[in-house]
Amino acid sequence: MKMNEGVEWAVHACCLLAPLGPDRGLSLAALADYHGVPAPYMAKQMQALSKAGIVRTSRGARGGYALGRGADAITLLDVVRAVDGAVPMFRCTEIRQRGPCASPRKDCAAPCPIARAFAGAEAAWRGALGAVTIADLVATVGRDGTPAHLGKIMQWFGAEARQLPSVG
Amino acid sequence: MKMNEGVEWAVHACCLLAPLGPDRGLSLAALADYHGVPAPYMAKQMQALSKAGIVRTSRGARGGYALGRGADAITLLDVVRAVDGAVPMFRCTEIRQRGPCASPRKDCAAPCPIARAFAGAEAAWRGALGAVTIADLVATVGRDGTPAHLGKIMQWFGAEARQLPSVG
DNA sequence: CATTATTCGGATATTGAATATCCATATTGA
DNA sequence: TCAATATGGATATTCAATATCCGAATAATG
């Protein structure tokens, strides 16, 4: 029961794109380099974010990725669903309908209590993730608060951030 | 991010063992047959439950598995931890310490806020699972409430349930 | 008390799916 | 037209699920 590793990269990427606003973005190469992860695989996650509308993309020369909507309108749950999928971790296989004492199908209209309990726990998990937005995280992630580090990031932004075609 | 499928079998097995009480049990073959699952893999789950103390075992002729403690003292979380392990679904790889703008290690004493958010969600999930006991589930699981079905189970118990050596 | 049948325990393949990685293609701005 | 860039499919690698085997322990049996 391990989460797709790409979720972490995707969340970090969103946190990095957030301060650039909706019109400025970063290329895939820059994102991969910044996070120190292989570019081809980072592409997969960005693609997933793009399909979910969390980021918008611009192709061709000087293209890249920018946040698709405000950072306060993107939750961790959104990112998890986009990258890791929405399939529940616990999937009931209707064991009660199998074996020598199987319950007949007609008596299994209501969901199995075991499945219901697990579904409840997952709902709690989703609720917690849905309550945290990228905006909540962006203030601190990847920054240690020292002026030297902030300056390093600003300098890097200056070299890598680019204007993307307006969405208008 | 899919849970080990064996968790479902293990929970069902506990629910089946619960009404037998602490002194009566079922063999591995009976458990696998009842649930309609492959015996070798069911063995793996039962061994995990055994190592966690959730069930106790008796070897030799007419041996088998019985619940290790009261059904009201076994939570879903206990079973999940035993069968699926206790590793968190989200594992922080300290991305903030990588790449051209990496934060120096000494400034990363506090956990990454992203990791903290995911850890909080997992805590909520665990809390929900820890609040449900086998006793809560045993009343209904695998039974549709019809007299015919209950009779079928009683008959099966009569043939398969066996007295295990007292824990004394 | 010795023997034997039965059952759990653990190690070890084997298969299949999910994941991580890479490469070729299409697309766009300059 | 060219160089830069995202996109999607193809490939390798890892991991979970399943099957098989043998040894150790134990209770029933004579």
PDB file of N, CA, C and O in Angstrom, chain A residues 15-49:
ATOM      1  N   CYS A  15       4.044  23.466  -5.976  1.00  0.00           N
ATOM      2  CA  CYS A  15       4.504  24.464  -5.008  1.00  0.00           C
ATOM      3  C   CYS A  15       5.531  25.402  -5.628  1.00  0.00           C
ATOM      4  O   CYS A  15       5.636  26.571  -5.245  1.00  0.00           O
ATOM      5  N   LEU A  16       6.283  24.893  -6.595  1.00  0.00           N
ATOM      6  CA  LEU A  16       7.280  25.732  -7.253  1.00  0.00           C
ATOM      7  C   LEU A  16       6.631  26.662  -8.279  1.00  0.00           C
ATOM      8  O   LEU A  16       7.038  27.804  -8.452  1.00  0.00           O
ATOM      9  N   LEU A  17       5.595  26.168  -8.942  1.00  0.00           N
ATOM     10  CA  LEU A  17       4.932  26.977  -9.966  1.00  0.00           C
ATOM     11  C   LEU A  17       4.047  28.052  -9.344  1.00  0.00           C
ATOM     12  O   LEU A  17       3.812  29.104  -9.956  1.00  0.00           O
ATOM     13  N   ALA A  18       3.567  27.786  -8.137  1.00  0.00           N
ATOM     14  CA  ALA A  18       2.589  28.690  -7.530  1.00  0.00           C
ATOM     15  C   ALA A  18       3.060  30.145  -7.477  1.00  0.00           C
ATOM     16  O   ALA A  18       2.324  31.040  -7.927  1.00  0.00           O
ATOM     17  N   PRO A  19       4.263  30.429  -6.960  1.00  0.00           N
ATOM     18  CA  PRO A  19       4.651  31.844  -6.840  1.00  0.00           C
ATOM     19  C   PRO A  19       4.855  32.536  -8.185  1.00  0.00           C
ATOM     20  O   PRO A  19       4.974  33.754  -8.216  1.00  0.00           O
ATOM     21  N   LEU A  20       4.885  31.794  -9.274  1.00  0.00           N
ATOM     22  CA  LEU A  20       5.080  32.411 -10.586  1.00  0.00           C
ATOM     23  C   LEU A  20       3.790  32.999 -11.133  1.00  0.00           C
ATOM     24  O   LEU A  20       3.814  33.756 -12.102  1.00  0.00           O
ATOM     25  N   GLY A  21       2.667  32.621 -10.547  1.00  0.00           N
ATOM     26  CA  GLY A  21       1.393  33.127 -11.041  1.00  0.00           C
ATOM     27  C   GLY A  21       0.930  32.384 -12.268  1.00  0.00           C
ATOM     28  O   GLY A  21       1.589  31.460 -12.747  1.00  0.00           O
ATOM     29  N   PRO A  22      -0.215  32.783 -12.806  1.00  0.00           N
ATOM     30  CA  PRO A  22      -0.860  32.010 -13.873  1.00  0.00           C
ATOM     31  C   PRO A  22      -0.218  32.201 -15.247  1.00  0.00           C
ATOM     32  O   PRO A  22      -0.460  31.396 -16.140  1.00  0.00           O
ATOM     33  N   ASP A  23       0.581  33.241 -15.429  1.00  0.00           N
ATOM     34  CA  ASP A  23       1.090  33.525 -16.771  1.00  0.00           C
ATOM     35  C   ASP A  23       2.543  33.114 -16.981  1.00  0.00           C
ATOM     36  O   ASP A  23       3.000  33.011 -18.115  1.00  0.00           O
ATOM     37  N   ARG A  24       3.243  32.899 -15.887  1.00  0.00           N
ATOM     38  CA  ARG A  24       4.629  32.488 -16.039  1.00  0.00           C
ATOM     39  C   ARG A  24       4.771  31.017 -15.674  1.00  0.00           C
ATOM     40  O   ARG A  24       4.008  30.494 -14.862  1.00  0.00           O
ATOM     41  N   GLY A  25       5.728  30.365 -16.295  1.00  0.00           N
ATOM     42  CA  GLY A  25       5.876  28.925 -16.088  1.00  0.00           C
ATOM     43  C   GLY A  25       7.304  28.456 -16.189  1.00  0.00           C
ATOM     44  O   GLY A  25       8.237  29.256 -16.256  1.00  0.00           O
ATOM     45  N   LEU A  26       7.461  27.148 -16.201  1.00  0.00           N
ATOM     46  CA  LEU A  26       8.774  26.524 -16.276  1.00  0.00           C
ATOM     47  C   LEU A  26       8.716  25.360 -17.256  1.00  0.00           C
ATOM     48  O   LEU A  26       7.689  24.694 -17.397  1.00  0.00           O
ATOM     49  N   SER A  27       9.821  25.115 -17.932  1.00  0.00           N
ATOM     50  CA  SER A  27       9.883  23.976 -18.843  1.00  0.00           C
ATOM     51  C   SER A  27      10.022  22.682 -18.044  1.00  0.00           C
ATOM     52  O   SER A  27      10.398  22.703 -16.867  1.00  0.00           O
ATOM     53  N   LEU A  28       9.729  21.592 -18.705  1.00  0.00           N
ATOM     54  CA  LEU A  28       9.889  20.293 -18.068  1.00  0.00           C
ATOM     55  C   LEU A  28      11.321  20.092 -17.593  1.00  0.00           C
ATOM     56  O   LEU A  28      11.562  19.619 -16.479  1.00  0.00           O
ATOM     57  N   ALA A  29      12.282  20.491 -18.437  1.00  0.00           N
ATOM     58  CA  ALA A  29      13.684  20.304 -18.084  1.00  0.00           C
ATOM     59  C   ALA A  29      14.019  21.068 -16.818  1.00  0.00           C
ATOM     60  O   ALA A  29      14.721  20.556 -15.928  1.00  0.00           O
ATOM     61  N   ALA A  30      13.507  22.286 -16.708  1.00  0.00           N
ATOM     62  CA  ALA A  30      13.799  23.089 -15.520  1.00  0.00           C
ATOM     63  C   ALA A  30      13.189  22.449 -14.282  1.00  0.00           C
ATOM     64  O   ALA A  30      13.830  22.361 -13.229  1.00  0.00           O
ATOM     65  N   LEU A  31      11.947  21.991 -14.397  1.00  0.00           N
ATOM     66  CA  LEU A  31      11.282  21.346 -13.260  1.00  0.00           C
ATOM     67  C   LEU A  31      12.049  20.119 -12.800  1.00  0.00           C
ATOM     68  O   LEU A  31      12.284  19.917 -11.609  1.00  0.00           O
ATOM     69  N   ALA A  32      12.447  19.293 -13.766  1.00  0.00           N
ATOM     70  CA  ALA A  32      13.157  18.068 -13.415  1.00  0.00           C
ATOM     71  C   ALA A  32      14.498  18.402 -12.776  1.00  0.00           C
ATOM     72  O   ALA A  32      14.897  17.798 -11.790  1.00  0.00           O
ATOM     73  N   ASP A  33      15.167  19.394 -13.344  1.00  0.00           N
ATOM     74  CA  ASP A  33      16.476  19.770 -12.817  1.00  0.00           C
ATOM     75  C   ASP A  33      16.339  20.307 -11.396  1.00  0.00           C
ATOM     76  O   ASP A  33      17.092  19.925 -10.499  1.00  0.00           O
ATOM     77  N   TYR A  34      15.365  21.183 -11.201  1.00  0.00           N
ATOM     78  CA  TYR A  34      15.187  21.791  -9.881  1.00  0.00           C
ATOM     79  C   TYR A  34      14.988  20.736  -8.802  1.00  0.00           C
ATOM     80  O   TYR A  34      15.504  20.836  -7.699  1.00  0.00           O
ATOM     81  N   HIS A  35      14.204  19.707  -9.139  1.00  0.00           N
ATOM     82  CA  HIS A  35      13.881  18.702  -8.135  1.00  0.00           C
ATOM     83  C   HIS A  35      14.875  17.537  -8.114  1.00  0.00           C
ATOM     84  O   HIS A  35      14.787  16.668  -7.250  1.00  0.00           O
ATOM     85  N   GLY A  36      15.778  17.528  -9.100  1.00  0.00           N
ATOM     86  CA  GLY A  36      16.769  16.463  -9.116  1.00  0.00           C
ATOM     87  C   GLY A  36      16.165  15.098  -9.406  1.00  0.00           C
ATOM     88  O   GLY A  36      16.574  14.097  -8.826  1.00  0.00           O
ATOM     89  N   VAL A  37      15.187  15.059 -10.310  1.00  0.00           N
ATOM     90  CA  VAL A  37      14.563  13.784 -10.677  1.00  0.00           C
ATOM     91  C   VAL A  37      14.652  13.617 -12.190  1.00  0.00           C
ATOM     92  O   VAL A  37      14.829  14.592 -12.916  1.00  0.00           O
ATOM     93  N   PRO A  38      14.606  12.369 -12.689  1.00  0.00           N
ATOM     94  CA  PRO A  38      14.721  12.137 -14.130  1.00  0.00           C
ATOM     95  C   PRO A  38      13.617  12.826 -14.908  1.00  0.00           C
ATOM     96  O   PRO A  38      12.429  12.695 -14.584  1.00  0.00           O
ATOM     97  N   ALA A  39      14.001  13.536 -15.955  1.00  0.00           N
ATOM     98  CA  ALA A  39      13.060  14.340 -16.721  1.00  0.00           C
ATOM     99  C   ALA A  39      11.958  13.519 -17.384  1.00  0.00           C
ATOM    100  O   ALA A  39      10.788  13.908 -17.329  1.00  0.00           O
ATOM    101  N   PRO A  40      12.278  12.371 -17.997  1.00  0.00           N
ATOM    102  CA  PRO A  40      11.214  11.649 -18.698  1.00  0.00           C
ATOM    103  C   PRO A  40      10.097  11.208 -17.770  1.00  0.00           C
ATOM    104  O   PRO A  40       8.941  11.141 -18.168  1.00  0.00           O
ATOM    105  N   TYR A  41      10.474  10.894 -16.543  1.00  0.00           N
ATOM    106  CA  TYR A  41       9.450  10.444 -15.611  1.00  0.00           C
ATOM    107  C   TYR A  41       8.685  11.620 -15.021  1.00  0.00           C
ATOM    108  O   TYR A  41       7.479  11.535 -14.797  1.00  0.00           O
ATOM    109  N   MET A  42       9.391  12.711 -14.789  1.00  0.00           N
ATOM    110  CA  MET A  42       8.682  13.915 -14.367  1.00  0.00           C
ATOM    111  C   MET A  42       7.629  14.293 -15.405  1.00  0.00           C
ATOM    112  O   MET A  42       6.537  14.763 -15.067  1.00  0.00           O
ATOM    113  N   ALA A  43       7.952  14.052 -16.674  1.00  0.00           N
ATOM    114  CA  ALA A  43       7.006  14.367 -17.741  1.00  0.00           C
ATOM    115  C   ALA A  43       5.681  13.642 -17.521  1.00  0.00           C
ATOM    116  O   ALA A  43       4.606  14.189 -17.746  1.00  0.00           O
ATOM    117  N   LYS A  44       5.787  12.402 -17.081  1.00  0.00           N
ATOM    118  CA  LYS A  44       4.573  11.619 -16.867  1.00  0.00           C
ATOM    119  C   LYS A  44       3.657  12.290 -15.846  1.00  0.00           C
ATOM    120  O   LYS A  44       2.451  12.391 -16.041  1.00  0.00           O
ATOM    121  N   GLN A  45       4.245  12.754 -14.779  1.00  0.00           N
ATOM    122  CA  GLN A  45       3.431  13.365 -13.731  1.00  0.00           C
ATOM    123  C   GLN A  45       2.837  14.684 -14.228  1.00  0.00           C
ATOM    124  O   GLN A  45       1.664  14.978 -13.967  1.00  0.00           O
ATOM    125  N   MET A  46       3.634  15.459 -14.949  1.00  0.00           N
ATOM    126  CA  MET A  46       3.134  16.742 -15.423  1.00  0.00           C
ATOM    127  C   MET A  46       1.991  16.525 -16.411  1.00  0.00           C
ATOM    128  O   MET A  46       1.025  17.278 -16.450  1.00  0.00           O
ATOM    129  N   GLN A  47       2.140  15.479 -17.195  1.00  0.00           N
ATOM    130  CA  GLN A  47       1.073  15.143 -18.133  1.00  0.00           C
ATOM    131  C   GLN A  47      -0.223  14.838 -17.387  1.00  0.00           C
ATOM    132  O   GLN A  47      -1.304  15.262 -17.785  1.00  0.00           O
ATOM    133  N   ALA A  48      -0.089  14.091 -16.314  1.00  0.00           N
ATOM    134  CA  ALA A  48      -1.263  13.751 -15.523  1.00  0.00           C
ATOM    135  C   ALA A  48      -1.894  15.012 -14.930  1.00  0.00           C
ATOM    136  O   ALA A  48      -3.118  15.171 -14.941  1.00  0.00           O
ATOM    137  N   LEU A  49      -1.042  15.900 -14.422  1.00  0.00           N
ATOM    138  CA  LEU A  49      -1.558  17.151 -13.875  1.00  0.00           C
ATOM    139  C   LEU A  49      -2.260  17.959 -14.963  1.00  0.00           C
ATOM    140  O   LEU A  49      -3.281  18.596 -14.724  1.00  0.00           O
TER     141      LEU A  49
END
